[in-house]
Amino acid sequence: MRYCKYLNHEGGIDVPRYAVVEERGDGWWAVAPMGPPEEDLAARMAGHEADAGGFEPRPLAALRLLAPVTPSKILCVGRNYRDHATELGNEVPKEPLLFLKPPSSLLAPGGTIVMPRLSKRVDYEGELGIVMGKRCSRIGPEEDVRPYIRGYVIVNDVTARDIQKSDGQWTRGKGFDTFCPVGPIVSDEVEPIAGAALTVTTRLNGEVKQQGATGDFIFSIPELLRYITAAITLEAGDLIPTGTPAGVGPVQAGDRIEVTIDGLGRLENIFTAQ
Ligand code: MG
């Protein structure tokens, strides 16, 4: 199943809604309403039955899309591709490197990334994001992590590289408003754990800058989730960006950044100066 989140104009106001997404001959369409994916199935069925009658399928391109996640936390993995770990002069980590981005940094597909005046170097980082489907804590060494995963989504872990370095702590450099574009859809129809690796490609103004395969992760998705949940309870809806391949670099105002992943579509945003 694939889904998106969008703003729907109802009764004179804009209301955030979720919709099931299907592929048609001319691209992706929102074909049916659904409730918030963080809630359990019973709540979804109860709350949104009434809307189903009036729903008209529409192409995704015609919707005002929102980031399709509402995480209690965005728990990121740093330096999870060998070639990216070393390109900035860092050692390949012996254990997963974790940091948080605040949910206030979320940005919709097509939204404008604001380059803060405080920074002289803002970078893109195209990444695969895991969307959690249910609460989990201390996942066991033999336990299958897949039942805890709702699906996967594209993330751009935008970074003020100079502030990340000068602060030591990454909170500010990674946490500015608009620094976490996510979307356009969440899908469980890709399977990077047991199935084929996914290719993450980042284009800056149309030119390929990053291309990595999730098969090249230093730490696999099950290893990451076991490591994280040994310390921190994950809630349904939490977002786990899994790290970026080599090729990160700075942007300028007016630049267009696109991240694509097989089966998850394209996340496109424009940078602007504050
Ligand atoms: Mg990153």
GROMACS .gro file of C-alpha atoms and ligand atoms in nm:
model
  275
    1MET     CA    1   0.000   0.000   0.000
    2ARG     CA    2   0.107   0.353  -0.080
    3TYR     CA    3  -0.034   0.673   0.068
    4CYS     CA    4   0.009   1.048   0.066
    5LYS     CA    5  -0.099   1.338   0.288
    6TYR     CA    6  -0.244   1.657   0.141
    7LEU     CA    7  -0.445   1.969   0.218
    8ASN     CA    8  -0.809   1.941   0.119
    9HIS     CA    9  -1.037   2.245   0.102
   10GLU     CA   10  -1.354   2.150   0.295
   11GLY     CA   11  -1.625   2.380   0.422
   12GLY     CA   12  -1.411   2.689   0.369
   13ILE     CA   13  -1.097   2.563   0.544
   14ASP     CA   14  -0.790   2.357   0.452
   15VAL     CA   15  -0.793   2.017   0.625
   16PRO     CA   16  -0.500   1.771   0.621
   17ARG     CA   17  -0.610   1.434   0.484
   18TYR     CA   18  -0.450   1.106   0.390
   19ALA     CA   19  -0.527   0.913   0.073
   20VAL     CA   20  -0.438   0.574  -0.072
   21VAL     CA   21  -0.217   0.613  -0.380
   22GLU     CA   22  -0.224   0.388  -0.685
   23GLU     CA   23  -0.028   0.386  -1.007
   24ARG     CA   24  -0.229   0.456  -1.321
   25GLY     CA   25  -0.114   0.484  -1.681
   26ASP     CA   26  -0.023   0.852  -1.642
   27GLY     CA   27   0.134   0.842  -1.294
   28TRP     CA   28   0.024   0.826  -0.933
   29TRP     CA   29  -0.332   0.902  -0.825
   30ALA     CA   30  -0.496   0.947  -0.488
   31VAL     CA   31  -0.778   0.695  -0.518
   32ALA     CA   32  -0.940   0.655  -0.175
   33PRO     CA   33  -0.944   0.832   0.162
   34MET     CA   34  -0.775   0.687   0.467
   35GLY     CA   35  -0.733   0.786   0.830
   36PRO     CA   36  -0.407   0.884   1.000
   37PRO     CA   37  -0.168   0.590   0.954
   38GLU     CA   38  -0.032   0.626   1.308
   39GLU     CA   39  -0.364   0.516   1.452
   40ASP     CA   40  -0.465   0.156   1.464
   41LEU     CA   41  -0.678   0.001   1.199
   42ALA     CA   42  -1.001   0.012   1.399
   43ALA     CA   43  -0.972   0.386   1.456
   44ARG     CA   44  -0.897   0.442   1.090
   45MET     CA   45  -1.204   0.250   0.978
   46ALA     CA   46  -1.431   0.424   1.231
   47GLY     CA   47  -1.318   0.779   1.166
   48HIS     CA   48  -1.317   0.789   0.793
   49GLU     CA   49  -1.592   0.565   0.668
   50ALA     CA   50  -1.812   0.870   0.623
   51ASP     CA   51  -1.574   1.044   0.382
   52ALA     CA   52  -1.544   0.758   0.138
   53GLY     CA   53  -1.858   0.840  -0.057
   54GLY     CA   54  -1.758   1.187  -0.169
   55PHE     CA   55  -1.399   1.112  -0.264
   56GLU     CA   56  -1.297   1.185  -0.620
   57PRO     CA   57  -0.973   1.028  -0.743
   58ARG     CA   58  -0.716   1.292  -0.840
   59PRO     CA   59  -0.362   1.280  -0.975
   60LEU     CA   60  -0.098   1.342  -0.709
   61ALA     CA   61   0.033   1.631  -0.917
   62ALA     CA   62  -0.299   1.811  -0.864
   63LEU     CA   63  -0.287   1.786  -0.483
   64ARG     CA   64  -0.130   2.025  -0.231
   65LEU     CA   65   0.093   1.757  -0.082
   66LEU     CA   66   0.219   1.761   0.277
   67ALA     CA   67   0.499   1.560   0.435
   68PRO     CA   68   0.325   1.220   0.474
   69VAL     CA   69   0.452   1.166   0.829
   70THR     CA   70   0.373   1.303   1.179
   71PRO     CA   71   0.663   1.169   1.385
   72SER     CA   72   0.703   1.215   1.759
   73LYS     CA   73   1.073   1.218   1.670
   74ILE     CA   74   1.297   1.207   1.365
   75LEU     CA   75   1.581   0.976   1.463
   76CYS     CA   76   1.858   1.001   1.205
   77VAL     CA   77   2.154   0.780   1.127
   78GLY     CA   78   2.480   0.952   1.030
   79ARG     CA   79   2.763   0.811   0.814
   80ASN     CA   80   2.595   0.484   0.719
   81TYR     CA   81   2.765   0.461   0.378
   82ARG     CA   82   3.140   0.398   0.386
   83ASP     CA   83   3.220   0.642   0.103
   84HIS     CA   84   3.022   0.926   0.264
   85ALA     CA   85   3.178   0.862   0.607
   86THR     CA   86   3.525   0.910   0.461
   87GLU     CA   87   3.450   1.194   0.215
   88LEU     CA   88   3.422   1.447   0.499
   89GLY     CA   89   3.740   1.318   0.659
   90ASN     CA   90   3.565   1.108   0.925
   91GLU     CA   91   3.633   0.749   1.029
   92VAL     CA   92   3.393   0.470   0.937
   93PRO     CA   93   3.182   0.433   1.255
   94LYS     CA   94   3.208   0.116   1.462
   95GLU     CA   95   2.853   0.159   1.591
   96PRO     CA   96   2.556   0.346   1.436
   97LEU     CA   97   2.581   0.723   1.483
   98LEU     CA   98   2.245   0.865   1.592
   99PHE     CA   99   2.110   1.220   1.610
  100LEU     CA  100   1.769   1.389   1.618
  101LYS     CA  101   1.603   1.641   1.392
  102PRO     CA  102   1.302   1.822   1.543
  103PRO     CA  103   0.960   1.756   1.385
  104SER     CA  104   0.941   2.135   1.334
  105SER     CA  105   1.198   2.092   1.052
  106LEU     CA  106   0.953   1.890   0.837
  107LEU     CA  107   0.878   2.029   0.492
  108ALA     CA  108   0.632   1.923   0.222
  109PRO     CA  109   0.729   1.796  -0.122
  110GLY     CA  110   0.766   2.105  -0.338
  111GLY     CA  111   0.818   2.327  -0.033
  112THR     CA  112   1.093   2.588  -0.015
  113ILE     CA  113   1.402   2.513   0.194
  114VAL     CA  114   1.512   2.833   0.369
  115MET     CA  115   1.892   2.875   0.397
  116PRO     CA  116   1.945   3.048   0.731
  117ARG     CA  117   2.148   3.368   0.747
  118LEU     CA  118   2.342   3.207   1.033
  119SER     CA  119   2.502   2.955   0.794
  120LYS     CA  120   2.748   2.997   0.508
  121ARG     CA  121   2.723   2.637   0.388
  122VAL     CA  122   2.398   2.444   0.349
  123ASP     CA  123   2.418   2.089   0.204
  124TYR     CA  124   2.164   1.841   0.067
  125GLU     CA  125   2.163   1.476   0.185
  126GLY     CA  126   1.931   1.238  -0.003
  127GLU     CA  127   1.823   0.944   0.214
  128LEU     CA  128   1.585   0.651   0.252
  129GLY     CA  129   1.352   0.702   0.550
  130ILE     CA  130   1.188   0.425   0.755
  131VAL     CA  131   0.836   0.505   0.883
  132MET     CA  132   0.752   0.307   1.197
  133GLY     CA  133   0.414   0.133   1.213
  134LYS     CA  134   0.391   0.047   1.579
  135ARG     CA  135   0.557   0.115   1.910
  136CYS     CA  136   0.870  -0.088   1.969
  137SER     CA  137   1.131  -0.115   2.237
  138ARG     CA  138   1.432  -0.344   2.277
  139ILE     CA  139   1.378  -0.546   1.960
  140GLY     CA  140   1.536  -0.886   2.019
  141PRO     CA  141   1.839  -1.018   1.830
  142GLU     CA  142   1.637  -1.286   1.650
  143GLU     CA  143   1.317  -1.083   1.615
  144ASP     CA  144   1.195  -0.984   1.266
  145VAL     CA  145   1.186  -0.602   1.252
  146ARG     CA  146   0.954  -0.586   0.950
  147PRO     CA  147   0.623  -0.601   1.144
  148TYR     CA  148   0.723  -0.273   1.314
  149ILE     CA  149   0.774  -0.090   0.984
  150ARG     CA  150   0.484   0.097   0.822
  151GLY     CA  151   0.675   0.172   0.503
  152TYR     CA  152   0.948   0.377   0.343
  153VAL     CA  153   0.976   0.736   0.222
  154ILE     CA  154   1.228   0.975   0.068
  155VAL     CA  155   1.399   1.223   0.303
  156ASN     CA  156   1.639   1.511   0.243
  157ASP     CA  157   1.850   1.556   0.559
  158VAL     CA  158   1.938   1.920   0.485
  159THR     CA  159   2.240   2.030   0.689
  160ALA     CA  160   2.410   2.360   0.777
  161ARG     CA  161   2.754   2.201   0.752
  162ASP     CA  162   2.947   2.488   0.909
  163ILE     CA  163   2.718   2.502   1.213
  164GLN     CA  164   2.718   2.121   1.247
  165LYS     CA  165   3.098   2.139   1.276
  166SER     CA  166   3.132   2.451   1.491
  167ASP     CA  167   2.860   2.353   1.741
  168GLY     CA  168   2.989   1.999   1.796
  169GLN     CA  169   2.632   1.898   1.879
  170TRP     CA  170   2.433   1.859   1.555
  171THR     CA  171   2.100   1.991   1.684
  172ARG     CA  172   2.115   2.338   1.527
  173GLY     CA  173   2.298   2.244   1.207
  174LYS     CA  174   2.046   1.971   1.129
  175GLY     CA  175   1.742   2.125   1.292
  176PHE     CA  176   1.655   2.453   1.118
  177ASP     CA  177   1.295   2.498   1.005
  178THR     CA  178   1.241   2.346   0.655
  179PHE     CA  179   1.555   2.125   0.688
  180CYS     CA  180   1.360   1.797   0.661
  181PRO     CA  181   1.171   1.766   0.330
  182VAL     CA  182   0.984   1.431   0.320
  183GLY     CA  183   0.762   1.262   0.060
  184PRO     CA  184   0.578   1.242  -0.170
  185ILE     CA  185   0.446   0.902  -0.056
  186VAL     CA  186   0.497   0.631   0.205
  187SER     CA  187   0.504   0.281   0.058
  188ASP     CA  188   0.536  -0.070   0.195
  189GLU     CA  189   0.564  -0.206  -0.158
  190VAL     CA  190   0.942  -0.172  -0.153
  191GLU     CA  191   1.136  -0.422   0.058
  192PRO     CA  192   1.496  -0.312   0.119
  193ILE     CA  193   1.546  -0.568   0.400
  194ALA     CA  194   1.466  -0.896   0.228
  195GLY     CA  195   1.428  -0.775  -0.129
  196ALA     CA  196   1.641  -0.584  -0.376
  197ALA     CA  197   1.852  -0.289  -0.263
  198LEU     CA  198   1.704   0.053  -0.341
  199THR     CA  199   1.900   0.315  -0.532
  200VAL     CA  200   1.903   0.663  -0.378
  201THR     CA  201   1.983   0.934  -0.636
  202THR     CA  202   2.018   1.307  -0.569
  203ARG     CA  203   2.019   1.564  -0.850
  204LEU     CA  204   2.116   1.929  -0.807
  205ASN     CA  205   1.967   2.141  -1.088
  206GLY     CA  206   1.928   1.819  -1.289
  207GLU     CA  207   2.285   1.694  -1.243
  208VAL     CA  208   2.343   1.368  -1.054
  209LYS     CA  209   2.541   1.441  -0.736
  210GLN     CA  210   2.474   1.134  -0.521
  211GLN     CA  211   2.393   0.775  -0.609
  212GLY     CA  212   2.404   0.497  -0.354
  213ALA     CA  213   2.240   0.159  -0.297
  214THR     CA  214   2.089   0.065   0.035
  215GLY     CA  215   2.276  -0.267   0.000
  216ASP     CA  216   2.591  -0.066   0.078
  217PHE     CA  217   2.474   0.041   0.424
  218ILE     CA  218   2.740  -0.008   0.693
  219PHE     CA  219   2.457  -0.103   0.932
  220SER     CA  220   2.151  -0.282   0.792
  221ILE     CA  221   1.796  -0.172   0.872
  222PRO     CA  222   1.746  -0.455   1.128
  223GLU     CA  223   2.079  -0.365   1.293
  224LEU     CA  224   1.979   0.002   1.309
  225LEU     CA  225   1.637  -0.068   1.462
  226ARG     CA  226   1.784  -0.306   1.721
  227TYR     CA  227   2.052  -0.052   1.812
  228ILE     CA  228   1.804   0.237   1.839
  229THR     CA  229   1.538   0.048   2.036
  230ALA     CA  230   1.795  -0.082   2.283
  231ALA     CA  231   1.797   0.279   2.406
  232ILE     CA  232   1.487   0.458   2.279
  233THR     CA  233   1.124   0.351   2.235
  234LEU     CA  234   1.001   0.416   1.881
  235GLU     CA  235   0.638   0.518   1.832
  236ALA     CA  236   0.412   0.459   1.535
  237GLY     CA  237   0.482   0.738   1.290
  238ASP     CA  238   0.844   0.795   1.393
  239LEU     CA  239   1.079   0.862   1.104
  240ILE     CA  240   1.428   0.711   1.072
  241PRO     CA  241   1.642   0.863   0.793
  242THR     CA  242   1.908   0.598   0.727
  243GLY     CA  243   2.208   0.803   0.616
  244THR     CA  244   2.330   0.954   0.291
  245PRO     CA  245   2.564   0.824   0.019
  246ALA     CA  246   2.879   1.010  -0.092
  247GLY     CA  247   2.849   1.327  -0.295
  248VAL     CA  248   2.704   1.575  -0.047
  249GLY     CA  249   2.771   1.934  -0.134
  250PRO     CA  250   2.668   2.296  -0.086
  251VAL     CA  251   2.377   2.474  -0.251
  252GLN     CA  252   2.292   2.830  -0.348
  253ALA     CA  253   1.966   3.020  -0.339
  254GLY     CA  254   1.751   2.922  -0.635
  255ASP     CA  255   1.898   2.570  -0.663
  256ARG     CA  256   1.658   2.281  -0.726
  257ILE     CA  257   1.722   1.956  -0.538
  258GLU     CA  258   1.559   1.625  -0.633
  259VAL     CA  259   1.593   1.294  -0.450
  260THR     CA  260   1.458   0.980  -0.617
  261ILE     CA  261   1.432   0.625  -0.485
  262ASP     CA  262   1.298   0.322  -0.675
  263GLY     CA  263   0.928   0.281  -0.603
  264LEU     CA  264   0.905   0.592  -0.381
  265GLY     CA  265   0.896   0.860  -0.649
  266ARG     CA  266   1.073   1.195  -0.647
  267LEU     CA  267   1.111   1.454  -0.371
  268GLU     CA  268   1.179   1.797  -0.519
  269ASN     CA  269   1.245   2.126  -0.336
  270ILE     CA  270   1.392   2.469  -0.410
  271PHE     CA  271   1.639   2.656  -0.187
  272THR     CA  272   1.591   3.020  -0.101
  273ALA     CA  273   1.795   3.265   0.106
  274GLN     CA  274   1.648   3.388   0.434
  275MG      MG  275   2.213   1.252   0.687
   0.00000   0.00000   0.00000
